PDB file of C-alpha atoms in Angstrom:
ATOM      1  CA  GLY A  62     -37.732 105.672  -2.849  1.00 66.00           C
ATOM      2  CA  PHE A  63     -34.736 106.134  -3.783  1.00 80.00           C
ATOM      3  CA  SER A  64     -32.729 107.448  -7.356  1.00 91.00           C
ATOM      4  CA  PRO A  65     -30.432 104.455  -9.101  1.00 93.00           C
ATOM      5  CA  SER A  66     -28.925 107.624 -10.835  1.00 95.00           C
ATOM      6  CA  GLU A  67     -28.019 110.040  -8.588  1.00 96.00           C
ATOM      7  CA  THR A  68     -26.636 106.982  -6.231  1.00 95.00           C
ATOM      8  CA  ILE A  69     -24.765 106.028  -9.859  1.00 97.00           C
ATOM      9  CA  GLU A  70     -23.268 109.579  -9.978  1.00 96.00           C
ATOM     10  CA  ALA A  71     -22.590 109.835  -6.265  1.00 96.00           C
ATOM     11  CA  LEU A  72     -20.579 106.386  -5.938  1.00 96.00           C
ATOM     12  CA  GLY A  73     -19.412 105.664  -9.828  1.00 94.00           C
ATOM     13  CA  SER A  74     -16.225 104.397  -9.572  1.00 91.00           C
ATOM     14  CA  ARG A  75     -16.159 103.259  -6.578  1.00 96.00           C
ATOM     15  CA  ILE A  76     -19.263 100.505  -7.231  1.00 97.00           C
ATOM     16  CA  LEU A  77     -17.941  97.100  -6.833  1.00 95.00           C
ATOM     17  CA  TYR A  78     -21.602  94.848  -7.632  1.00 93.00           C
ATOM     18  CA  VAL A  79     -24.955  95.808  -9.555  1.00 96.00           C
ATOM     19  CA  HIS A  80     -28.463  94.163  -7.982  1.00 94.00           C
ATOM     20  CA  ALA A  81     -30.151  94.138 -11.044  1.00 95.00           C
ATOM     21  CA  ARG A  82     -33.711  94.558 -10.329  1.00 93.00           C
ATOM     22  CA  ASP A  83     -37.533  96.012 -11.282  1.00 94.00           C
ATOM     23  CA  CYS A  84     -40.111  97.430 -10.266  1.00 92.00           C
ATOM     24  CA  VAL A  85     -43.279  99.229 -10.689  1.00 92.00           C
ATOM     25  CA  ARG A  86     -44.824 101.372  -7.419  1.00 88.00           C
ATOM     26  CA  ASP A  87     -47.883  99.891  -5.937  1.00 83.00           C
ATOM     27  CA  VAL A  88     -49.140 103.164  -4.180  1.00 82.00           C
ATOM     28  CA  ALA A  89     -51.961 101.266  -2.106  1.00 82.00           C
ATOM     29  CA  ALA A  90     -48.558  99.463  -0.295  1.00 78.00           C
ATOM     30  CA  GLY A  91     -46.548 102.517  -0.146  1.00 79.00           C
ATOM     31  CA  ARG A  92     -44.088 100.377  -1.775  1.00 83.00           C
ATOM     32  CA  GLY A  93     -42.363  98.657  -4.749  1.00 85.00           C
ATOM     33  CA  SER A  94     -43.559  95.481  -6.822  1.00 89.00           C
ATOM     34  CA  ASP A  95     -41.030  93.426  -8.392  1.00 91.00           C
ATOM     35  CA  VAL A  96     -41.733  92.614 -11.530  1.00 94.00           C
ATOM     36  CA  PRO A  97     -39.014  91.001 -14.574  1.00 95.00           C
ATOM     37  CA  LEU A  98     -36.161  92.897 -15.487  1.00 96.00           C
ATOM     38  CA  GLY A  99     -36.941  95.661 -17.641  1.00 95.00           C
ATOM     39  CA  ARG A 100     -40.567  95.924 -17.606  1.00 95.00           C
ATOM     40  CA  GLY A 101     -40.370  98.477 -13.898  1.00 94.00           C
ATOM     41  CA  SER A 102     -39.795 101.779 -13.887  1.00 92.00           C
ATOM     42  CA  ALA A 103     -35.408 101.401 -13.719  1.00 93.00           C
ATOM     43  CA  ASP A 104     -34.045 103.002 -16.880  1.00 96.00           C
ATOM     44  CA  PHE A 105     -31.688 100.740 -17.259  1.00 96.00           C
ATOM     45  CA  PRO A 106     -30.464 101.841 -20.998  1.00 97.00           C
ATOM     46  CA  GLN A 107     -29.142 105.371 -18.666  1.00 97.00           C
ATOM     47  CA  LEU A 108     -27.847 103.336 -16.023  1.00 97.00           C
ATOM     48  CA  ALA A 109     -25.892 101.151 -17.903  1.00 96.00           C
ATOM     49  CA  GLY A 110     -25.238 104.309 -19.817  1.00 97.00           C
ATOM     50  CA  MET A 111     -24.209 106.171 -16.422  1.00 97.00           C
ATOM     51  CA  LEU A 112     -22.222 102.634 -15.423  1.00 97.00           C
ATOM     52  CA  GLU A 113     -20.088 102.394 -18.233  1.00 96.00           C
ATOM     53  CA  ARG A 114     -18.883 106.179 -18.183  1.00 96.00           C
ATOM     54  CA  HIS A 115     -17.593 105.369 -14.639  1.00 96.00           C
ATOM     55  CA  GLN A 116     -16.098 102.239 -16.592  1.00 96.00           C
ATOM     56  CA  TYR A 117     -17.946 100.042 -13.936  1.00 96.00           C
ATOM     57  CA  ARG A 118     -17.142  96.431 -15.169  1.00 94.00           C
ATOM     58  CA  GLY A 119     -18.393  94.192 -12.551  1.00 94.00           C
ATOM     59  CA  PHE A 120     -21.011  91.792 -11.915  1.00 93.00           C
ATOM     60  CA  PHE A 121     -24.782  92.389 -11.911  1.00 95.00           C
ATOM     61  CA  THR A 122     -26.717  90.378  -9.847  1.00 96.00           C
ATOM     62  CA  ILE A 123     -30.145  89.526 -10.910  1.00 94.00           C
ATOM     63  CA  ASP A 124     -33.316  89.456  -8.727  1.00 85.00           C
ATOM     64  CA  ARG A 125     -36.652  87.983  -8.718  1.00 85.00           C
ATOM     65  CA  ARG A 126     -38.542  87.799  -6.492  1.00 83.00           C
ATOM     66  CA  GLY A 127     -41.648  85.837  -6.403  1.00 84.00           C
ATOM     67  CA  ALA A 128     -41.363  84.168  -9.902  1.00 90.00           C
ATOM     68  CA  GLU A 129     -43.531  82.452 -11.355  1.00 91.00           C
ATOM     69  CA  ASP A 130     -40.928  80.869 -13.789  1.00 94.00           C
ATOM     70  CA  PRO A 131     -37.801  81.423 -12.648  1.00 92.00           C
ATOM     71  CA  ALA A 132     -35.043  79.916 -14.759  1.00 93.00           C
ATOM     72  CA  GLY A 133     -37.197  81.949 -17.443  1.00 95.00           C
ATOM     73  CA  GLU A 134     -37.062  84.742 -16.629  1.00 95.00           C
ATOM     74  CA  ILE A 135     -33.431  85.179 -14.932  1.00 95.00           C
ATOM     75  CA  SER A 136     -32.530  83.584 -18.711  1.00 96.00           C
ATOM     76  CA  GLN A 137     -34.301  86.212 -20.196  1.00 97.00           C
ATOM     77  CA  ALA A 138     -33.032  89.329 -17.684  1.00 97.00           C
ATOM     78  CA  VAL A 139     -29.498  88.383 -18.872  1.00 97.00           C
ATOM     79  CA  ARG A 140     -30.403  88.520 -22.598  1.00 97.00           C
ATOM     80  CA  TYR A 141     -32.035  91.838 -22.257  1.00 97.00           C
ATOM     81  CA  LEU A 142     -28.681  93.372 -20.363  1.00 96.00           C
ATOM     82  CA  ARG A 143     -26.993  91.674 -22.415  1.00 96.00           C
ATOM     83  CA  SER A 144     -28.560  93.450 -25.319  1.00 96.00           C
ATOM     84  CA  LEU A 145     -28.075  97.637 -23.393  1.00 92.00           C
TER      85      LEU A 145
END
């Protein structure tokens, strides 16, 4: 229910860390459903670019709730973020 890009623009250099999580909107449930990083509606390439412009050098905390293979999905998420 909020815009990550607007948040980055508003907070800019005051961002201390990023909670990296992806989801798709579940209209029936009225909320988002977690999906593996890079497969949801978050535009991580755009967000990473915005963070770079604000000289973000902090950590990304990867969170994947309900994963069938948590270690595999976190490994894939790390590879995805490093590729940006």
